[in-house]
mmCIF file of C-alpha atoms in Angstrom:
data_model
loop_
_atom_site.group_PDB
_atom_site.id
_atom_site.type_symbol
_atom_site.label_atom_id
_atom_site.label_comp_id
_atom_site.label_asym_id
_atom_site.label_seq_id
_atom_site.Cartn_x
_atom_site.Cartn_y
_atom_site.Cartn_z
ATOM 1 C CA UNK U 1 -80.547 -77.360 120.062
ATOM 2 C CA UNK U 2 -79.321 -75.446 122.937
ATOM 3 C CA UNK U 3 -76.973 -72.309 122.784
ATOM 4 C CA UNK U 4 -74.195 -71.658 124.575
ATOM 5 C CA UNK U 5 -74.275 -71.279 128.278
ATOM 6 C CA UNK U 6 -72.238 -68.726 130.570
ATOM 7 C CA UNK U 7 -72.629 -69.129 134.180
ATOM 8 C CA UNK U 8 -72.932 -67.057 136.180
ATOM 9 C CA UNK U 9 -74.555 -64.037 134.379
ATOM 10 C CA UNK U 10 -73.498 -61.626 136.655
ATOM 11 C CA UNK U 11 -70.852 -61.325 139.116
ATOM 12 C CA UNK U 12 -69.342 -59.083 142.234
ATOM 13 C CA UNK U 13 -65.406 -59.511 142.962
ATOM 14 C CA UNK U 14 -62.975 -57.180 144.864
ATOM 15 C CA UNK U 15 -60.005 -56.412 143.655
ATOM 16 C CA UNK U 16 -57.174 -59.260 144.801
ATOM 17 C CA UNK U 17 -59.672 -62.115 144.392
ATOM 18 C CA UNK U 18 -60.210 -64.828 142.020
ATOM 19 C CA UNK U 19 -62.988 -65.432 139.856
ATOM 20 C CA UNK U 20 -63.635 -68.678 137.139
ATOM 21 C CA UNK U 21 -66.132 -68.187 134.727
ATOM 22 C CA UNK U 22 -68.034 -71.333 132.943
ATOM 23 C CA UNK U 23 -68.775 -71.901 129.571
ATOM 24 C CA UNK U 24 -70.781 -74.604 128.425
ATOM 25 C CA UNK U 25 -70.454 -74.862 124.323
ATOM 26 C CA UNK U 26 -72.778 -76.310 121.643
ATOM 27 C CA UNK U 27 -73.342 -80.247 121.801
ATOM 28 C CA UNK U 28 -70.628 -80.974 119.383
ATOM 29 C CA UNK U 29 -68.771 -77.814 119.101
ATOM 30 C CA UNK U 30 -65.236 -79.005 120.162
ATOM 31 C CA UNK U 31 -63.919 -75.313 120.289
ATOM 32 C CA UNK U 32 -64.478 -73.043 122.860
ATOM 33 C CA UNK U 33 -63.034 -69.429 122.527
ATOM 34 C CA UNK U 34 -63.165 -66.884 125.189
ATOM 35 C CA UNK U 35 -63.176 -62.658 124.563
ATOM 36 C CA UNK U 36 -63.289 -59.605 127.013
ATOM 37 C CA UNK U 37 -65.420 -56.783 126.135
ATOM 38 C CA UNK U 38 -65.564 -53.402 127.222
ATOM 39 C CA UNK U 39 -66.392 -50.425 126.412
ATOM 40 C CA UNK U 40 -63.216 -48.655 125.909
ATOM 41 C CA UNK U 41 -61.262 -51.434 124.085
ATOM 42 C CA UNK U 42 -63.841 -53.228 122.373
ATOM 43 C CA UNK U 43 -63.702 -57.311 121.539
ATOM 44 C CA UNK U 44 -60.195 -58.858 122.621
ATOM 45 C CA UNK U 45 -59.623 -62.087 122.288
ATOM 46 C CA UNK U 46 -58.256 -63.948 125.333
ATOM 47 C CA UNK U 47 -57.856 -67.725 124.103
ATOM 48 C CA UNK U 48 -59.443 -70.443 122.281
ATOM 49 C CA UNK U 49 -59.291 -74.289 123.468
ATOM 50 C CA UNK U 50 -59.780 -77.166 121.021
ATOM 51 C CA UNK U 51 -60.144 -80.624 122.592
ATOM 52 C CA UNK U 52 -58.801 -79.894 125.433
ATOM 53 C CA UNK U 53 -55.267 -78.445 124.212
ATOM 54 C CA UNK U 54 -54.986 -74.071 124.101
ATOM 55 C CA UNK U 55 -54.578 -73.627 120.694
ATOM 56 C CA UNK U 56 -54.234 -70.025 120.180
ATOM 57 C CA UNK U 57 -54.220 -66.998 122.995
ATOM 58 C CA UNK U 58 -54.465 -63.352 122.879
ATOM 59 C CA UNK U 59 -51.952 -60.327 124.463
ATOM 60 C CA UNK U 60 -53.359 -60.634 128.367
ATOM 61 C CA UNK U 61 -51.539 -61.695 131.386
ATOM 62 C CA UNK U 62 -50.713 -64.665 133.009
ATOM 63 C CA UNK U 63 -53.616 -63.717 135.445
ATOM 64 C CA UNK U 64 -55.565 -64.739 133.041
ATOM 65 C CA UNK U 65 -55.875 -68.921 132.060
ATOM 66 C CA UNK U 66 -58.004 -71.105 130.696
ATOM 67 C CA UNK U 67 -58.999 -74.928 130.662
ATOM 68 C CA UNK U 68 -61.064 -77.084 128.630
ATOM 69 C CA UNK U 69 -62.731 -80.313 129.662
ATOM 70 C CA UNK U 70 -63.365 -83.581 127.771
ATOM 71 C CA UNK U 71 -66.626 -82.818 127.659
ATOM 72 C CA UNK U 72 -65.888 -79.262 125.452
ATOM 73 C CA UNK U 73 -66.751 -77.239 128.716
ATOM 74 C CA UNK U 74 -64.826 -74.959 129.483
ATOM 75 C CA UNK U 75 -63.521 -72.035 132.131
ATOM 76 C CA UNK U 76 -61.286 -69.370 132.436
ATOM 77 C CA UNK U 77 -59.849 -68.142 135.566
ATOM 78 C CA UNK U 78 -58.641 -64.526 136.235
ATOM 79 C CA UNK U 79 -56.712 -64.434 139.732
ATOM 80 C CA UNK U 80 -55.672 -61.137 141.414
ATOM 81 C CA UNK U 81 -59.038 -59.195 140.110
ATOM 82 C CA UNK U 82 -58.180 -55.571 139.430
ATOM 83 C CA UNK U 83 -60.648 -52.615 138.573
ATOM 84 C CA UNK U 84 -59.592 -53.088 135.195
ATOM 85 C CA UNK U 85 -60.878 -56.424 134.666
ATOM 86 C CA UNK U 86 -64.399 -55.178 134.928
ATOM 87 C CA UNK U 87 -65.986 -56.519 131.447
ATOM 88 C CA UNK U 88 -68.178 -58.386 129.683
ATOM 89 C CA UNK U 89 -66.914 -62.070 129.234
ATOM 90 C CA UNK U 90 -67.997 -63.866 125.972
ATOM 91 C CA UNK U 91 -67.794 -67.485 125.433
ATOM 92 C CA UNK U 92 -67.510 -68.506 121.686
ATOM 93 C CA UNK U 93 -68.348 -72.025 120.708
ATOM 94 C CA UNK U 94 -67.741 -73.277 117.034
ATOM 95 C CA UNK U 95 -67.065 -76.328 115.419
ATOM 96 C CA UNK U 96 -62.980 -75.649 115.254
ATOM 97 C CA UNK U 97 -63.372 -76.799 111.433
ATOM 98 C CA UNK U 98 -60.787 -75.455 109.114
ATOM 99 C CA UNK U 99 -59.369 -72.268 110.130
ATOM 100 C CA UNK U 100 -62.414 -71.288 112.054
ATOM 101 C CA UNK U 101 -64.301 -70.562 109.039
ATOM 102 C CA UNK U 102 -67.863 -71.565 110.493
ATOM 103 C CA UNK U 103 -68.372 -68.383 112.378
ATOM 104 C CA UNK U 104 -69.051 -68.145 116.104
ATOM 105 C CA UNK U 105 -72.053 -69.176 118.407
ATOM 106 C CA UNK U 106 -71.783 -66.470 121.367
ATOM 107 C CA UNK U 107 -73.042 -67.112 124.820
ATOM 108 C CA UNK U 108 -74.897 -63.921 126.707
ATOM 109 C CA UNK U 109 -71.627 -63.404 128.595
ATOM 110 C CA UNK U 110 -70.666 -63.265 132.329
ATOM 111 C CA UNK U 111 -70.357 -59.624 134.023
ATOM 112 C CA UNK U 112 -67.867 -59.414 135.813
ATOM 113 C CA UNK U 113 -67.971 -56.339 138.450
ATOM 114 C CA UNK U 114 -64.786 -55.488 140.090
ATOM 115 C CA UNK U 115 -64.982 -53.120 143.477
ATOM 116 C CA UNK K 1 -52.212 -59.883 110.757
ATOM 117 C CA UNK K 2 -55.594 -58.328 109.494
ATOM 118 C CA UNK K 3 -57.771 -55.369 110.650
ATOM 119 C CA UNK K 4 -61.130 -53.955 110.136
ATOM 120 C CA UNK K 5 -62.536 -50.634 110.447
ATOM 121 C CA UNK K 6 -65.859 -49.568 110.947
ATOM 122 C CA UNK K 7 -66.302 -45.857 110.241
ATOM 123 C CA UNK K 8 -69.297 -45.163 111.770
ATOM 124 C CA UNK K 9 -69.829 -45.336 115.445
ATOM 125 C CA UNK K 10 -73.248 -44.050 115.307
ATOM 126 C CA UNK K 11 -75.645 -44.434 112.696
ATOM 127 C CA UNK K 12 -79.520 -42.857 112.862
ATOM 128 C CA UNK K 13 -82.596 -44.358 110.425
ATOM 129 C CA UNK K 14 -85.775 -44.266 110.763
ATOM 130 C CA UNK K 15 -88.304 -47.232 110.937
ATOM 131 C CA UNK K 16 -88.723 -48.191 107.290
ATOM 132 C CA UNK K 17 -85.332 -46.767 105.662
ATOM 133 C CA UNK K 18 -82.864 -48.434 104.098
ATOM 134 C CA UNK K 19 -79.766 -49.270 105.672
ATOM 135 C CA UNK K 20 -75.855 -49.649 104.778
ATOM 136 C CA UNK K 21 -73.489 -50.036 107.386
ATOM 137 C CA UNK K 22 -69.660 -49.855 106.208
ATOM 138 C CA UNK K 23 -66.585 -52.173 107.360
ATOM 139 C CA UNK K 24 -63.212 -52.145 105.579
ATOM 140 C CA UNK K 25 -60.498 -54.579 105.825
ATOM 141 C CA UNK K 26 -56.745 -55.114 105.781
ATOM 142 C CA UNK K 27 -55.688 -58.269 104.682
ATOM 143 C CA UNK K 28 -52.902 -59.369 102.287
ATOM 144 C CA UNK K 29 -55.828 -62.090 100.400
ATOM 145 C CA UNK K 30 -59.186 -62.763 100.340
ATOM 146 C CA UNK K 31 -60.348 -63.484 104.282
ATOM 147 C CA UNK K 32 -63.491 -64.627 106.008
ATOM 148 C CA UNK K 33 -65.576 -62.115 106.750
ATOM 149 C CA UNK K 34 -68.626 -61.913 109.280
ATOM 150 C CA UNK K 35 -71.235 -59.774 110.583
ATOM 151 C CA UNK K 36 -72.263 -59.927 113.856
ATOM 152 C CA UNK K 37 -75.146 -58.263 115.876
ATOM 153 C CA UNK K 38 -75.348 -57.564 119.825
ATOM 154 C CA UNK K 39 -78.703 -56.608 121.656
ATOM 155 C CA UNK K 40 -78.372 -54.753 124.817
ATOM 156 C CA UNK K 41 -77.148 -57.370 127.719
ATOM 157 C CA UNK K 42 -76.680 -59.921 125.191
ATOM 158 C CA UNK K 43 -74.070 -61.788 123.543
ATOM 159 C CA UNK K 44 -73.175 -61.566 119.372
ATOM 160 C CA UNK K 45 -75.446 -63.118 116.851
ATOM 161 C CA UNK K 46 -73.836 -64.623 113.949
ATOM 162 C CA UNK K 47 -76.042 -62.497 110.571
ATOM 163 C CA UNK K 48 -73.557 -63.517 108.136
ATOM 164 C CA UNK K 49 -70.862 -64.946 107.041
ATOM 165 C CA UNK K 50 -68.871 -64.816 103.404
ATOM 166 C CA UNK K 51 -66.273 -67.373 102.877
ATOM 167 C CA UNK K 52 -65.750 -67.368 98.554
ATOM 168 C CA UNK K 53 -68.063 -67.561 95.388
ATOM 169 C CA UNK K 54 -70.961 -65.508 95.276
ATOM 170 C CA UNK K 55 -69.700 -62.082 96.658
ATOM 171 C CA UNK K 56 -73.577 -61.380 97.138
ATOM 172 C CA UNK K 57 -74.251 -62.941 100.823
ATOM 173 C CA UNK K 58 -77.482 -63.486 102.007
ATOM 174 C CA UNK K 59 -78.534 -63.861 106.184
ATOM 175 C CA UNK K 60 -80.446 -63.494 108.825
ATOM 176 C CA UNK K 61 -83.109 -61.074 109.655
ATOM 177 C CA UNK K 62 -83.607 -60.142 106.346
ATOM 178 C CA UNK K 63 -80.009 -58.941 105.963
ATOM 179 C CA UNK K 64 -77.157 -59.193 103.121
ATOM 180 C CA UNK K 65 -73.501 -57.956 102.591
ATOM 181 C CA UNK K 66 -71.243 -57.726 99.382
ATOM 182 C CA UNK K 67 -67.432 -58.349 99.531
ATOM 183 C CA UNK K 68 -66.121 -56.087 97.238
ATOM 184 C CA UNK K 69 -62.176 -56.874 96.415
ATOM 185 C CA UNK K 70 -61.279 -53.874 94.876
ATOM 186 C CA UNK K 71 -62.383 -51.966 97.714
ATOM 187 C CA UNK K 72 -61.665 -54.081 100.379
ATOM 188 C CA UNK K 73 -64.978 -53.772 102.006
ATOM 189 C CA UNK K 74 -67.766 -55.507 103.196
ATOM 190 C CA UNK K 75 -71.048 -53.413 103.448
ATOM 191 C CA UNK K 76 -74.085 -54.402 105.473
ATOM 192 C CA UNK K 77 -76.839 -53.651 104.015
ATOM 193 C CA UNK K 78 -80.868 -53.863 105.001
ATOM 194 C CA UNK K 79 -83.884 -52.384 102.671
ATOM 195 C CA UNK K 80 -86.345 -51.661 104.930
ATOM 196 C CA UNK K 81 -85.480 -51.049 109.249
ATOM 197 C CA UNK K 82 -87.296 -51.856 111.709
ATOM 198 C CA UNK K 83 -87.513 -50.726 114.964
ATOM 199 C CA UNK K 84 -86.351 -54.425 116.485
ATOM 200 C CA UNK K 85 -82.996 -54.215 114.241
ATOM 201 C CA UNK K 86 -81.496 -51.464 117.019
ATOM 202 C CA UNK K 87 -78.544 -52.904 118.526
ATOM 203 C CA UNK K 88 -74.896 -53.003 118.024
ATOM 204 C CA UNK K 89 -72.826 -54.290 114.982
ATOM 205 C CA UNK K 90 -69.733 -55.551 114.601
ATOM 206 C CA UNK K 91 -67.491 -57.106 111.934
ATOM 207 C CA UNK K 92 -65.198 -60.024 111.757
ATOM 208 C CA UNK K 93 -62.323 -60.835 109.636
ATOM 209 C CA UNK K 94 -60.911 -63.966 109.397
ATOM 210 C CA UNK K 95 -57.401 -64.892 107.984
ATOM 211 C CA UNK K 96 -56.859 -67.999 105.636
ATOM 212 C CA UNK K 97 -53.773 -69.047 107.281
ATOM 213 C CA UNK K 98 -51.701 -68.639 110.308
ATOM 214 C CA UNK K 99 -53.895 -67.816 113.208
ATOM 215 C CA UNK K 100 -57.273 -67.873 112.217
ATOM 216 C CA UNK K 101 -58.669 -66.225 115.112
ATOM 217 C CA UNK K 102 -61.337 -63.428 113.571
ATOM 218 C CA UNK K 103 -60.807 -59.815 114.161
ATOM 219 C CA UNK K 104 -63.702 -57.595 115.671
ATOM 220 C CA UNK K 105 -64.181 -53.909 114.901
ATOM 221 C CA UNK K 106 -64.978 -51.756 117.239
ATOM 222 C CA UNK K 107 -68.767 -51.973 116.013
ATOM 223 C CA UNK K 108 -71.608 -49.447 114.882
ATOM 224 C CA UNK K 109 -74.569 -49.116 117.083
ATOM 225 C CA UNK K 110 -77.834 -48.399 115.354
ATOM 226 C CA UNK K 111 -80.806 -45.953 116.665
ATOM 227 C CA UNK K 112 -83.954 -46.955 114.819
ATOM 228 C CA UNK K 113 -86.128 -43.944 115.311
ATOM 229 C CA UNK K 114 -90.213 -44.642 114.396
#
């Protein structure tokens, strides 16, 4: 079956732009979670989406948001791009089953350059 | 809320060693736990994944992990390396109630030298 998709792979923003990344989960997978990685602060989860409804979020900023669409695909949105942002995105896909104990399927992330 | 720590940042083997990386846990009953690995440019690969019973878990790649209780740790472990296994690895913890969302350590990236 296929994996998860990120679109696009790589991207180039300046600072005080928008950007919205894609994430297309497994064919069934009804949960869709989204993480920042870098370097310095490792793995932080930004927020998870379960048919259609947010259902948990991590310690960002309102710059950051999220949707999901009836279809489980989903984006995220960071407006007013600063340096800082610069990361690897990861899209998580599982099945949302009880307390997310089926593990993760990652995507190869989105990332995201900011000049 | 649970943690994990992974000690080692760095860890050297050679092509055909045995391998044991270490993650610990904080967590106030018996979570989910996970191990994840990341290739260069790539996004995390789901190895393994421990959820109750058999504290003995078997994955991919010719990989397994043992939840020990007492010591609140959840060792990755490989008996032979090979050269394909270098990459970064990170582990997961998972509570049983509240917010579920896992916890990622900060990983342990592994040099395979031949």
């Amino acid at each position: 079956k296929a994996g998860v998709t990120q679109t696009p792979r790589y991207l180039i923003k300046t600072r005080g732009q928008q950007v919205t990344l894609s994430c297309s989960p497994i064919s069934g997978h009804r949960s869709v979670s989204w993480y920042q990685q870098t370097p310095g602060q490792g793995l932080q989860f930004l927020f998870e989406y379960f048919s259609e409804t947010q259902r948990n979020k991590g310690n960002f900023p309102g710059r950051f948001s999220g949707r999901q669409f009836s279809n489980s695909r989903s984006e995220m949105n960071v407006s007013t791009l600063e340096l800082g942002d610069s990361a690897l995105y990861l899209c998580a896909s599982s099945l949302g089953g009880f307390q997310g104990s089926d593990g993760y399927t990652f995507g190869s992330g989105t990332r995201l350059t900011v000049v | 809320a649970q943690s994990v720590t992974q000690p080692d940042i760095h860890i050297t083997v050679s092509e055909g060693a045995s391998l044991e990386l270490r993650c610990n846990y904080s967590y106030g009953a018996t979570p989910y736990l996970f191990w994840y690995v990341q290739s260069p440019g790539q996004g995390l690969q789901l190895l393994l994944k421990y959820f109750s019973g058999d504290t003995l878990v078997q994955g991919i790649k010719g990989f397994e992990a043992e939840f020990k209780r007492s010591q609140s740790s959840f060792n990755l472990r490989k008996p032979s390396v090979h050269w394909s296994d270098a990459a970064e690895y990170f582990c997961a913890v998972g509570a049983r109630g509240g917010s579920y969302i896992p916890t990622f350590g900060r990983g342990t990236s592994l040099i395979v030298h031949p």
